[in-house]
PDB file of C-alpha atoms in Angstrom:
ATOM      1  CA  UNK A  12     119.160 115.829  92.721  1.00 53.00           C
ATOM      2  CA  UNK A  13     116.870 113.984  90.338  1.00 68.00           C
ATOM      3  CA  UNK A  14     113.152 113.900  90.631  1.00 81.00           C
ATOM      4  CA  UNK A  15     111.931 110.633  92.243  1.00 86.00           C
ATOM      5  CA  UNK A  16     109.687 108.927  89.894  1.00 92.00           C
ATOM      6  CA  UNK A  17     105.972 108.337  91.407  1.00 95.00           C
ATOM      7  CA  UNK A  18     105.034 104.627  90.617  1.00 97.00           C
ATOM      8  CA  UNK A  19     102.468 102.928  92.526  1.00 97.00           C
ATOM      9  CA  UNK A  20     101.970  99.061  93.384  1.00 98.00           C
ATOM     10  CA  UNK A  21      98.903  97.418  94.101  1.00 97.00           C
ATOM     11  CA  UNK A  22      98.448  94.005  96.175  1.00 97.00           C
ATOM     12  CA  UNK A  23      99.246  91.047  93.854  1.00 97.00           C
ATOM     13  CA  UNK A  24      96.555  88.729  92.648  1.00 97.00           C
ATOM     14  CA  UNK A  25      96.846  85.060  92.429  1.00 97.00           C
ATOM     15  CA  UNK A  26      96.461  82.390  89.618  1.00 95.00           C
ATOM     16  CA  UNK A  27      96.953  78.657  89.703  1.00 92.00           C
ATOM     17  CA  UNK A  28      96.729  75.626  91.709  1.00 83.00           C
ATOM     18  CA  UNK A  29      98.773  73.128  93.586  1.00 76.00           C
ATOM     19  CA  UNK A  30     102.128  75.168  94.282  1.00 71.00           C
ATOM     20  CA  UNK A  31     102.052  76.189  90.682  1.00 82.00           C
ATOM     21  CA  UNK A  32     101.248  80.021  91.344  1.00 95.00           C
ATOM     22  CA  UNK A  33     101.419  83.091  89.298  1.00 97.00           C
ATOM     23  CA  UNK A  34     101.053  86.260  90.897  1.00 97.00           C
ATOM     24  CA  UNK A  35     100.068  89.489  89.158  1.00 98.00           C
ATOM     25  CA  UNK A  36     101.106  93.077  90.276  1.00 98.00           C
ATOM     26  CA  UNK A  37      99.577  96.310  88.880  1.00 98.00           C
ATOM     27  CA  UNK A  38     102.003  98.858  88.491  1.00 98.00           C
ATOM     28  CA  UNK A  39     100.670 102.410  87.785  1.00 98.00           C
ATOM     29  CA  UNK A  40     102.990 105.356  86.785  1.00 97.00           C
ATOM     30  CA  UNK A  41     101.552 108.487  88.296  1.00 97.00           C
ATOM     31  CA  UNK A  42     104.518 110.661  87.240  1.00 94.00           C
ATOM     32  CA  UNK A  43     104.370 113.118  83.958  1.00 93.00           C
ATOM     33  CA  UNK A  44     107.070 111.105  82.218  1.00 93.00           C
ATOM     34  CA  UNK A  45     106.837 107.534  80.633  1.00 96.00           C
ATOM     35  CA  UNK A  46     109.059 104.766  82.588  1.00 97.00           C
ATOM     36  CA  UNK A  47     110.466 101.457  81.153  1.00 97.00           C
ATOM     37  CA  UNK A  48     110.284  98.554  83.207  1.00 98.00           C
ATOM     38  CA  UNK A  49     113.334  96.462  82.661  1.00 98.00           C
ATOM     39  CA  UNK A  50     113.199  93.501  85.037  1.00 98.00           C
ATOM     40  CA  UNK A  51     111.469  92.115  88.230  1.00 98.00           C
ATOM     41  CA  UNK A  52     112.132  89.364  90.825  1.00 97.00           C
ATOM     42  CA  UNK A  53     110.913  88.239  94.111  1.00 97.00           C
ATOM     43  CA  UNK A  54     113.801  87.087  96.099  1.00 95.00           C
ATOM     44  CA  UNK A  55     112.337  86.109  99.507  1.00 94.00           C
ATOM     45  CA  UNK A  56     113.235  82.445 100.353  1.00 92.00           C
ATOM     46  CA  UNK A  57     109.213  81.604 100.786  1.00 93.00           C
ATOM     47  CA  UNK A  58     108.021  83.781  97.706  1.00 94.00           C
ATOM     48  CA  UNK A  59     110.464  83.421  95.088  1.00 93.00           C
ATOM     49  CA  UNK A  60     111.007  84.415  91.565  1.00 95.00           C
ATOM     50  CA  UNK A  61     114.402  84.611  89.916  1.00 95.00           C
ATOM     51  CA  UNK A  62     115.090  87.890  87.804  1.00 96.00           C
ATOM     52  CA  UNK A  63     112.876  88.086  85.065  1.00 96.00           C
ATOM     53  CA  UNK A  64     113.506  90.681  81.955  1.00 98.00           C
ATOM     54  CA  UNK A  65     110.556  92.530  81.139  1.00 96.00           C
ATOM     55  CA  UNK A  66     111.448  95.706  78.747  1.00 96.00           C
ATOM     56  CA  UNK A  67     107.932  97.313  78.799  1.00 97.00           C
ATOM     57  CA  UNK A  68     107.111 101.150  78.669  1.00 98.00           C
ATOM     58  CA  UNK A  69     104.360 102.619  81.089  1.00 98.00           C
ATOM     59  CA  UNK A  70     103.084 105.900  79.667  1.00 97.00           C
ATOM     60  CA  UNK A  71     102.348 108.766  82.247  1.00 97.00           C
ATOM     61  CA  UNK A  72      99.109 108.090  83.941  1.00 97.00           C
ATOM     62  CA  UNK A  73      99.009 104.501  82.507  1.00 98.00           C
ATOM     63  CA  UNK A  74      99.528 100.999  84.236  1.00 98.00           C
ATOM     64  CA  UNK A  75     100.757  97.423  83.471  1.00 98.00           C
ATOM     65  CA  UNK A  76     100.160  94.387  84.982  1.00 98.00           C
ATOM     66  CA  UNK A  77     103.568  92.154  85.794  1.00 98.00           C
ATOM     67  CA  UNK A  78     102.823  88.408  85.886  1.00 97.00           C
ATOM     68  CA  UNK A  79     105.598  86.483  87.615  1.00 97.00           C
ATOM     69  CA  UNK A  80     105.590  82.695  88.296  1.00 96.00           C
ATOM     70  CA  UNK A  81     106.371  82.226  92.198  1.00 95.00           C
ATOM     71  CA  UNK A  82     107.526  79.480  94.405  1.00 90.00           C
ATOM     72  CA  UNK A  83     105.526  79.346  97.122  1.00 93.00           C
ATOM     73  CA  UNK A  84     104.891  76.113  99.068  1.00 91.00           C
ATOM     74  CA  UNK A  85     103.357  77.124 102.418  1.00 93.00           C
ATOM     75  CA  UNK A  86     100.439  75.104 104.564  1.00 94.00           C
ATOM     76  CA  UNK A  87      97.092  76.989 104.644  1.00 96.00           C
ATOM     77  CA  UNK A  88      97.186  80.161 107.212  1.00 96.00           C
ATOM     78  CA  UNK A  89     100.843  80.320 107.435  1.00 96.00           C
ATOM     79  CA  UNK A  90     101.996  83.865 107.508  1.00 96.00           C
ATOM     80  CA  UNK A  91     105.027  84.936 105.327  1.00 94.00           C
ATOM     81  CA  UNK A  92     106.462  88.339 106.734  1.00 87.00           C
ATOM     82  CA  UNK A  93     107.937  90.472 104.195  1.00 87.00           C
ATOM     83  CA  UNK A  94     108.191  89.130 101.076  1.00 93.00           C
ATOM     84  CA  UNK A  95     108.838  91.570  98.228  1.00 94.00           C
ATOM     85  CA  UNK A  96     108.916  92.639  94.721  1.00 98.00           C
ATOM     86  CA  UNK A  97     111.834  94.208  93.189  1.00 98.00           C
ATOM     87  CA  UNK A  98     111.422  96.283  89.972  1.00 98.00           C
ATOM     88  CA  UNK A  99     114.265  97.881  87.903  1.00 97.00           C
ATOM     89  CA  UNK A 100     112.873 100.556  85.760  1.00 97.00           C
ATOM     90  CA  UNK A 101     114.584 103.837  83.765  1.00 95.00           C
ATOM     91  CA  UNK A 102     113.318 107.297  83.206  1.00 92.00           C
ATOM     92  CA  UNK A 103     115.959 109.705  82.715  1.00 87.00           C
ATOM     93  CA  UNK A 104     117.734 107.299  85.452  1.00 93.00           C
ATOM     94  CA  UNK A 105     117.985 104.030  86.685  1.00 95.00           C
ATOM     95  CA  UNK A 106     115.756 103.067  89.456  1.00 97.00           C
ATOM     96  CA  UNK A 107     115.082 100.196  91.898  1.00 97.00           C
ATOM     97  CA  UNK A 108     111.521  99.874  93.407  1.00 98.00           C
ATOM     98  CA  UNK A 109     110.932  97.723  96.340  1.00 97.00           C
ATOM     99  CA  UNK A 110     107.192  96.655  97.290  1.00 97.00           C
ATOM    100  CA  UNK A 111     106.995  94.888 100.416  1.00 96.00           C
ATOM    101  CA  UNK A 112     103.609  92.963 101.108  1.00 95.00           C
ATOM    102  CA  UNK A 113     102.497  90.683 104.046  1.00 94.00           C
ATOM    103  CA  UNK A 114     101.350  87.152 102.290  1.00 96.00           C
ATOM    104  CA  UNK A 115      99.313  84.502 103.779  1.00 97.00           C
ATOM    105  CA  UNK A 116      98.799  81.186 102.435  1.00 96.00           C
ATOM    106  CA  UNK A 117      95.066  80.559 101.373  1.00 96.00           C
ATOM    107  CA  UNK A 118      92.938  77.221 102.021  1.00 94.00           C
ATOM    108  CA  UNK A 119      94.562  75.695  98.885  1.00 93.00           C
ATOM    109  CA  UNK A 120      98.149  77.083  99.857  1.00 93.00           C
ATOM    110  CA  UNK A 121      97.806  79.823  97.222  1.00 95.00           C
ATOM    111  CA  UNK A 122      99.703  83.072  98.054  1.00 96.00           C
ATOM    112  CA  UNK A 123      97.256  86.054  99.331  1.00 97.00           C
ATOM    113  CA  UNK A 124      98.560  89.319  99.480  1.00 97.00           C
ATOM    114  CA  UNK A 125      97.561  91.708 102.585  1.00 95.00           C
ATOM    115  CA  UNK A 126      95.862  95.165 101.701  1.00 94.00           C
ATOM    116  CA  UNK A 127      98.897  97.172 102.306  1.00 94.00           C
ATOM    117  CA  UNK A 128     102.052  97.400 100.062  1.00 96.00           C
ATOM    118  CA  UNK A 129     105.006  99.650 101.239  1.00 96.00           C
ATOM    119  CA  UNK A 130     106.891 101.145  98.292  1.00 96.00           C
ATOM    120  CA  UNK A 131     110.402 102.505  98.299  1.00 96.00           C
ATOM    121  CA  UNK A 132     112.440 103.799  95.388  1.00 96.00           C
ATOM    122  CA  UNK A 133     116.115 104.341  95.217  1.00 95.00           C
ATOM    123  CA  UNK A 134     118.105 105.669  92.408  1.00 95.00           C
ATOM    124  CA  UNK A 135     120.716 102.998  90.945  1.00 95.00           C
ATOM    125  CA  UNK A 136     124.183 104.709  91.018  1.00 87.00           C
ATOM    126  CA  UNK A 137     126.442 103.300  88.593  1.00 78.00           C
ATOM    127  CA  UNK A 138     130.057 103.110  89.742  1.00 73.00           C
TER     128      UNK A 138
END
C-alpha cells in the first residue's frame, strides 16, 4: 500500500465585492516528498468554481496559496453546509483531496470560512 501524503488545508480567506469573490486556500505539504497540484474545483451548488488547472509544485515543508473565483450569492447570515474544495495532486501516485468547511455569508454577502477544515485524501485509481 502506498504512503498517504500529508497535506494540510487552512480555512480560506476572501477578497472581492458584490458577488465577485475570490477565495484563497493555503495548502501545506507536511510530507517528506514534493507534490504537484494539478487542479482545483469547488463543486457545491452554493459555493462553486469549475475545475481549474493549476500545475504547481509544492516542496516538502512548503506551502502555496490557491486562489479561485467563486460563485457565492447568499444573503448575510446564511450558512452553507459542507461546501468543499477538491484538489487533484501527484507525488508517486495521483491523489484526490477533499477539504470541507462550513461557510457563512458575511455582512456584504461574502463567503466566510469556519475555523475547522475536514480533509480526506484518497488515491485516484486508474482503470
